Short mmCIF file of N, CA and C in Angstrom, two decimals:
data_model
loop_
_atom_site.label_atom_id
_atom_site.label_comp_id
_atom_site.label_asym_id
_atom_site.label_seq_id
_atom_site.Cartn_x
_atom_site.Cartn_y
_atom_site.Cartn_z
N MET A 30 0.70 -1.61 0.24
CA MET A 30 -0.11 0.43 -0.09
C MET A 30 1.07 1.06 -0.23
N LEU A 31 1.62 1.66 0.81
CA LEU A 31 2.65 2.26 0.95
C LEU A 31 3.38 2.73 -0.66
N THR A 32 3.96 1.47 -1.05
CA THR A 32 4.74 1.94 -2.35
C THR A 32 4.21 2.65 -3.16
N ASP A 33 2.64 2.62 -3.48
CA ASP A 33 2.15 3.88 -4.47
C ASP A 33 2.00 5.10 -3.54
N SER A 34 2.59 5.41 -2.75
CA SER A 34 2.02 6.52 -1.73
C SER A 34 2.61 8.02 -2.19
N THR A 35 2.12 8.65 -2.49
CA THR A 35 3.02 10.18 -2.60
C THR A 35 3.96 10.55 -1.26
N ILE A 36 4.96 10.80 -1.22
CA ILE A 36 5.27 11.27 -0.39
C ILE A 36 6.21 12.90 -0.61
N THR A 37 6.10 13.42 0.92
CA THR A 37 6.21 14.36 1.48
C THR A 37 7.31 14.73 2.18
N THR A 38 8.23 15.11 2.20
CA THR A 38 9.32 15.18 3.10
C THR A 38 9.49 16.69 3.51
N MET A 39 9.43 16.22 4.98
CA MET A 39 9.02 17.59 5.61
C MET A 39 10.67 17.96 6.37
N LEU A 40 11.52 19.28 6.16
CA LEU A 40 12.31 19.98 6.15
C LEU A 40 12.32 21.26 7.91
N PRO A 41 12.66 21.02 8.50
CA PRO A 41 12.89 22.07 9.75
C PRO A 41 13.56 23.37 8.95
N VAL A 42 13.07 24.11 9.01
CA VAL A 42 13.50 25.54 8.30
C VAL A 42 13.54 26.47 9.90
N ASN A 43 14.24 27.54 9.99
CA ASN A 43 14.19 27.98 11.18
C ASN A 43 13.37 29.37 10.62
N ASP A 44 13.77 30.35 9.44
CA ASP A 44 13.11 31.38 8.78
C ASP A 44 12.19 30.93 6.92
N ALA A 45 11.11 30.48 7.71
CA ALA A 45 10.37 30.24 6.31
C ALA A 45 10.24 30.74 5.29
N ASN A 46 10.46 32.24 5.45
CA ASN A 46 10.68 32.86 4.24
C ASN A 46 11.96 33.02 3.49
N ARG A 47 13.00 33.17 4.10
CA ARG A 47 14.32 32.68 3.80
C ARG A 47 14.16 31.16 2.65
N ALA A 48 13.73 30.27 3.16
CA ALA A 48 14.08 28.77 2.56
C ALA A 48 12.72 29.03 1.90
N ALA A 49 11.96 29.62 1.74
CA ALA A 49 11.02 29.79 0.11
C ALA A 49 11.66 30.25 -0.32
N HIS A 50 12.16 30.98 -0.25
CA HIS A 50 12.99 32.24 -1.82
C HIS A 50 14.00 31.71 -2.10
N PHE A 51 14.95 30.43 -1.46
CA PHE A 51 15.96 29.76 -1.74
C PHE A 51 15.44 28.66 -2.76
N TYR A 52 14.41 27.75 -1.89
CA TYR A 52 13.82 26.56 -2.75
C TYR A 52 12.62 27.36 -3.90
N SER A 53 12.71 28.05 -4.31
CA SER A 53 11.97 28.80 -5.28
C SER A 53 13.04 29.20 -6.38
N ASP A 54 13.99 30.18 -5.74
CA ASP A 54 15.31 31.08 -6.56
C ASP A 54 15.71 30.33 -6.94
N ALA A 55 16.53 29.39 -5.90
CA ALA A 55 17.95 28.58 -6.49
C ALA A 55 17.32 27.53 -6.87
N LEU A 56 16.62 26.66 -6.20
CA LEU A 56 16.62 25.60 -6.47
C LEU A 56 15.53 25.54 -7.83
N GLY A 57 14.74 26.54 -7.93
CA GLY A 57 13.38 26.92 -9.28
C GLY A 57 12.21 25.56 -8.51
N LEU A 58 11.89 25.69 -7.59
CA LEU A 58 10.81 24.26 -7.06
C LEU A 58 9.80 25.33 -7.29
N ALA A 59 8.32 24.87 -7.58
CA ALA A 59 7.36 25.80 -7.54
C ALA A 59 6.99 25.82 -6.21
N PRO A 60 5.95 26.46 -5.97
CA PRO A 60 5.31 26.92 -4.38
C PRO A 60 3.87 25.59 -5.14
N VAL A 61 3.57 24.88 -4.02
CA VAL A 61 2.13 24.62 -4.15
C VAL A 61 0.80 24.93 -3.06
N THR A 62 1.39 25.09 -1.80
CA THR A 62 0.55 25.77 -0.64
C THR A 62 1.02 26.00 0.08
N THR A 63 0.47 26.60 1.40
CA THR A 63 1.19 26.98 2.35
C THR A 63 0.16 26.44 3.76
N GLY A 64 0.62 25.49 4.67
CA GLY A 64 -0.39 24.88 5.74
C GLY A 64 -0.32 25.80 6.66
N GLU A 65 -1.62 25.48 7.69
CA GLU A 65 -2.36 26.33 8.65
C GLU A 65 -1.25 26.16 9.31
N ASP A 66 -0.02 25.84 9.62
CA ASP A 66 0.65 26.16 10.81
C ASP A 66 1.84 26.52 9.80
N GLY A 67 2.13 27.60 8.59
CA GLY A 67 3.10 27.77 8.53
C GLY A 67 4.37 27.16 7.19
N THR A 68 3.50 25.72 7.25
CA THR A 68 4.51 24.90 6.65
C THR A 68 4.43 25.35 5.21
N GLN A 69 5.69 25.05 4.36
CA GLN A 69 5.38 25.99 2.77
C GLN A 69 5.64 24.61 2.34
N TYR A 70 4.99 24.07 0.94
CA TYR A 70 4.81 22.84 0.13
C TYR A 70 5.69 23.44 -1.42
N PHE A 71 6.54 22.68 -1.67
CA PHE A 71 7.10 22.93 -2.95
C PHE A 71 6.80 21.99 -3.65
N ALA A 72 6.24 21.72 -5.11
CA ALA A 72 6.70 20.65 -5.67
C ALA A 72 7.78 19.94 -6.48
N ALA A 73 7.50 18.81 -6.13
CA ALA A 73 9.35 18.03 -6.29
C ALA A 73 9.30 16.45 -6.85
N GLY A 74 9.39 16.21 -8.36
CA GLY A 74 9.32 14.88 -8.68
C GLY A 74 7.59 14.07 -8.21
N ALA A 75 7.12 13.50 -7.46
CA ALA A 75 5.95 12.88 -7.69
C ALA A 75 5.67 13.14 -6.52
N GLY A 76 6.40 13.70 -5.79
CA GLY A 76 5.89 14.53 -4.38
C GLY A 76 6.28 15.94 -4.02
N THR A 77 6.37 16.19 -2.41
CA THR A 77 6.48 17.16 -2.31
C THR A 77 6.95 17.32 -1.19
N ILE A 78 8.10 18.92 -0.92
CA ILE A 78 8.87 19.13 0.09
C ILE A 78 8.07 20.34 0.79
N GLY A 79 8.33 20.03 2.14
CA GLY A 79 7.45 20.92 2.95
C GLY A 79 8.60 20.99 4.20
N LEU A 80 8.59 22.50 4.27
CA LEU A 80 9.60 23.56 4.83
C LEU A 80 8.28 23.90 5.85
N ARG A 81 9.16 23.42 7.22
CA ARG A 81 7.91 23.58 8.86
C ARG A 81 8.88 24.53 9.17
N PRO A 82 8.19 25.33 10.29
CA PRO A 82 9.00 26.33 10.85
C PRO A 82 9.45 25.64 12.21
N MET A 83 10.57 25.24 12.60
CA MET A 83 11.06 24.97 14.01
C MET A 83 12.05 25.67 14.36
N PRO A 84 12.43 25.56 15.49
CA PRO A 84 13.25 25.95 16.38
C PRO A 84 14.97 25.62 15.92
N PRO A 85 15.94 26.86 16.52
CA PRO A 85 16.93 26.45 15.42
C PRO A 85 17.77 24.98 16.30
N GLY A 86 18.53 24.34 15.23
CA GLY A 86 19.74 23.22 15.56
C GLY A 86 18.60 22.26 15.65
N SER A 87 17.31 22.10 14.57
CA SER A 87 16.09 20.72 14.24
C SER A 87 17.05 20.42 12.99
N GLN A 88 17.98 20.95 12.40
CA GLN A 88 18.48 20.08 11.78
C GLN A 88 19.58 19.26 11.82
N SER A 89 19.78 18.11 10.62
CA SER A 89 20.72 17.13 10.67
C SER A 89 21.16 17.31 10.10
N PRO A 90 23.21 16.92 10.53
CA PRO A 90 24.25 16.89 10.03
C PRO A 90 23.99 15.85 8.61
N ASN A 91 23.36 15.05 8.91
CA ASN A 91 22.99 14.41 7.61
C ASN A 91 22.22 14.82 6.36
N THR A 92 22.13 13.54 5.31
CA THR A 92 21.86 13.92 3.59
C THR A 92 20.11 14.00 4.42
N ALA A 93 19.54 15.32 4.09
CA ALA A 93 18.25 14.83 4.61
C ALA A 93 17.29 14.60 3.34
N LEU A 94 17.68 14.78 1.63
CA LEU A 94 16.79 14.44 1.14
C LEU A 94 17.77 14.25 -0.18
N SER A 95 17.37 13.67 -1.61
CA SER A 95 18.46 13.90 -2.57
C SER A 95 17.22 13.58 -3.93
N PHE A 96 17.99 14.55 -5.07
CA PHE A 96 17.44 14.64 -6.07
C PHE A 96 18.53 13.81 -7.01
N GLU A 97 17.44 12.80 -7.79
CA GLU A 97 17.95 11.71 -9.02
C GLU A 97 17.75 12.37 -10.05
N VAL A 98 19.16 13.16 -11.14
CA VAL A 98 19.25 13.62 -12.08
C VAL A 98 19.89 13.01 -13.11
N THR A 99 19.59 13.25 -14.32
CA THR A 99 20.44 12.38 -15.57
C THR A 99 22.17 13.21 -15.88
N ASP A 100 22.29 14.60 -15.57
CA ASP A 100 23.29 14.80 -15.74
C ASP A 100 23.95 15.72 -14.66
N LEU A 101 24.64 15.04 -13.36
CA LEU A 101 24.88 15.70 -12.80
C LEU A 101 25.73 17.43 -12.83
N ARG A 102 26.98 17.31 -13.66
CA ARG A 102 27.16 18.26 -13.86
C ARG A 102 27.01 19.44 -14.74
N ALA A 103 25.75 19.31 -15.50
CA ALA A 103 24.91 20.32 -16.06
C ALA A 103 24.05 21.35 -14.95
N GLU A 104 23.43 20.03 -13.76
CA GLU A 104 22.65 20.27 -12.78
C GLU A 104 23.31 21.12 -11.73
N MET A 105 24.25 21.06 -11.57
CA MET A 105 25.29 21.88 -10.64
C MET A 105 25.95 23.13 -11.26
N SER A 106 26.11 23.00 -12.13
CA SER A 106 26.22 24.36 -13.04
C SER A 106 25.21 25.12 -12.87
N ALA A 107 24.03 24.29 -13.52
CA ALA A 107 22.73 25.42 -13.57
C ALA A 107 22.26 26.08 -11.90
N LEU A 108 22.75 24.97 -11.02
CA LEU A 108 22.28 25.59 -9.34
C LEU A 108 23.70 26.31 -8.70
N GLU A 109 24.78 25.89 -9.64
CA GLU A 109 25.89 27.15 -9.27
C GLU A 109 25.49 28.54 -9.77
N ASN A 110 24.97 29.15 -10.77
CA ASN A 110 24.37 29.90 -11.08
C ASN A 110 23.39 31.10 -10.58
N ARG A 111 23.02 29.90 -9.59
CA ARG A 111 21.77 30.55 -8.92
C ARG A 111 22.48 30.29 -7.17
N GLY A 112 23.64 30.50 -7.13
CA GLY A 112 24.29 31.16 -5.58
C GLY A 112 24.15 30.04 -4.81
N VAL A 113 23.89 28.48 -5.94
CA VAL A 113 24.16 27.20 -4.82
C VAL A 113 25.61 26.65 -4.72
N GLU A 114 25.98 26.57 -3.40
CA GLU A 114 27.26 26.21 -2.90
C GLU A 114 27.91 24.96 -3.03
N PHE A 115 28.37 24.10 -3.65
CA PHE A 115 28.58 22.63 -3.33
C PHE A 115 29.34 22.44 -2.11
N GLN A 116 29.22 21.18 -1.58
CA GLN A 116 30.60 21.11 -0.47
C GLN A 116 31.38 20.22 -0.86
N ASP A 117 33.04 19.93 -0.41
CA ASP A 117 33.53 18.53 -0.39
C ASP A 117 33.45 17.79 0.81
N VAL A 118 33.54 16.72 0.64
CA VAL A 118 33.22 15.77 1.69
C VAL A 118 34.93 15.20 2.25
N ASP A 119 35.13 14.44 2.72
CA ASP A 119 36.13 13.78 2.89
C ASP A 119 36.37 12.77 3.93
N VAL A 120 35.72 12.07 4.21
CA VAL A 120 35.50 11.01 5.29
C VAL A 120 35.69 9.65 5.05
N GLU A 121 35.85 8.85 5.95
CA GLU A 121 36.47 7.41 5.71
C GLU A 121 35.28 7.18 4.69
N GLY A 122 35.78 6.32 3.42
CA GLY A 122 34.92 5.39 2.28
C GLY A 122 34.42 6.65 1.58
N LEU A 123 34.74 7.84 1.43
CA LEU A 123 33.73 8.96 1.25
C LEU A 123 34.63 10.52 0.69
N LYS A 124 35.25 10.54 -0.55
CA LYS A 124 35.76 11.58 -0.81
C LYS A 124 35.29 11.98 -2.16
N THR A 125 34.93 13.44 -2.11
CA THR A 125 34.83 14.48 -3.79
C THR A 125 35.56 14.91 -4.29
N VAL A 126 35.97 15.28 -5.48
CA VAL A 126 36.91 15.37 -6.46
C VAL A 126 36.13 16.91 -7.11
N ASP A 127 36.13 17.70 -7.37
CA ASP A 127 35.56 19.05 -7.45
C ASP A 127 34.43 18.71 -7.54
N HIS A 128 33.79 18.57 -5.67
CA HIS A 128 32.72 18.68 -5.08
C HIS A 128 31.59 17.22 -5.83
N ILE A 129 32.30 16.17 -6.62
CA ILE A 129 31.56 14.94 -6.66
C ILE A 129 32.07 13.46 -6.04
N ALA A 130 31.72 13.27 -5.63
CA ALA A 130 31.91 11.82 -5.02
C ALA A 130 31.49 10.62 -6.21
N GLU A 131 32.44 9.80 -6.33
CA GLU A 131 31.92 8.42 -6.95
C GLU A 131 32.10 7.21 -6.31
N VAL A 132 30.84 6.61 -5.98
CA VAL A 132 30.61 5.26 -5.23
C VAL A 132 30.38 4.30 -6.49
N GLY A 133 30.79 3.63 -6.98
CA GLY A 133 30.37 2.58 -8.03
C GLY A 133 29.94 2.78 -9.11
N LYS A 134 28.40 2.97 -9.23
CA LYS A 134 28.04 3.30 -10.97
C LYS A 134 26.94 4.90 -10.08
N GLU A 135 27.52 5.34 -9.11
CA GLU A 135 26.41 6.62 -8.65
C GLU A 135 28.03 7.91 -8.29
N ARG A 136 27.05 8.92 -8.73
CA ARG A 136 28.06 9.77 -8.55
C ARG A 136 27.17 11.13 -7.95
N ALA A 137 27.70 11.44 -6.65
CA ALA A 137 26.51 12.41 -5.75
C ALA A 137 27.47 13.29 -5.53
N ALA A 138 26.57 14.75 -5.48
CA ALA A 138 27.41 15.99 -5.02
C ALA A 138 26.05 16.70 -3.57
N TRP A 139 26.88 17.20 -2.82
CA TRP A 139 26.25 17.81 -1.78
C TRP A 139 26.06 19.37 -1.57
N PHE A 140 25.16 20.06 -1.10
CA PHE A 140 25.00 21.55 -1.16
C PHE A 140 23.95 21.40 0.57
N SER A 141 24.12 22.35 1.25
CA SER A 141 23.22 23.17 1.93
C SER A 141 22.11 24.09 1.55
N ASP A 142 21.04 23.77 2.34
CA ASP A 142 19.79 25.02 2.10
C ASP A 142 19.99 26.17 3.04
N SER A 143 19.49 27.12 3.16
CA SER A 143 19.69 28.43 3.56
C SER A 143 19.65 27.63 5.01
N GLU A 144 18.78 27.32 5.42
CA GLU A 144 18.53 26.86 6.96
C GLU A 144 19.65 25.61 7.68
N GLY A 145 20.49 25.40 6.74
CA GLY A 145 21.75 24.51 7.03
C GLY A 145 21.25 22.69 6.84
N ASN A 146 19.65 22.51 6.04
CA ASN A 146 19.69 21.04 5.65
C ASN A 146 20.55 20.68 4.80
N VAL A 147 21.15 19.46 4.53
CA VAL A 147 22.01 18.74 3.94
C VAL A 147 20.79 18.11 2.27
N LEU A 148 21.52 18.88 1.33
CA LEU A 148 20.64 18.28 0.07
C LEU A 148 22.19 17.33 -0.73
N CYS A 149 21.36 16.76 -2.07
CA CYS A 149 22.31 15.62 -2.34
C CYS A 149 21.65 15.95 -4.09
N LEU A 150 22.25 15.69 -4.97
CA LEU A 150 21.84 15.79 -6.12
C LEU A 150 22.89 14.49 -6.15
N HIS A 151 22.13 13.38 -6.83
CA HIS A 151 22.98 11.95 -7.34
C HIS A 151 22.78 11.56 -9.00
N GLU A 152 23.51 10.81 -9.53
CA GLU A 152 23.57 10.37 -10.88
C GLU A 152 23.50 8.86 -10.78
N ILE A 153 23.00 8.40 -11.33
CA ILE A 153 23.02 6.69 -11.44
C ILE A 153 23.26 6.43 -12.98
N ARG A 154 24.90 5.92 -13.00
CA ARG A 154 25.37 5.67 -14.79
C ARG A 154 24.93 4.35 -15.03
N GLY A 155 24.72 4.09 -16.24
CA GLY A 155 25.03 2.75 -17.04
C GLY A 155 23.70 1.95 -16.35
#
């Protein structure tokens, strides 16, 4: 039953207006609605992303969501042109070169939103 469910990823944000600008202006996502509690929803693939106002420190240091893309370099370039800054990672078993990590058939690049949530682009090759 859950296999066919539409998914909404909820992300904690400190400043809902600042976050909404990041998701619409930098990421190019279309706003859908705003909930009664102030959560702002954006269309993303077959689901939505909800930006829920939460107290500072609610963000996780781990990847909160990842967008699967067909051309990682092109998507990175488009986002960089909109002000997104990609991060370098160097931990055991995972290292980026020019902001891209290669793990088997997958390539990935990470960045943070305006609220400190860690987001990712990933591409599956082959």
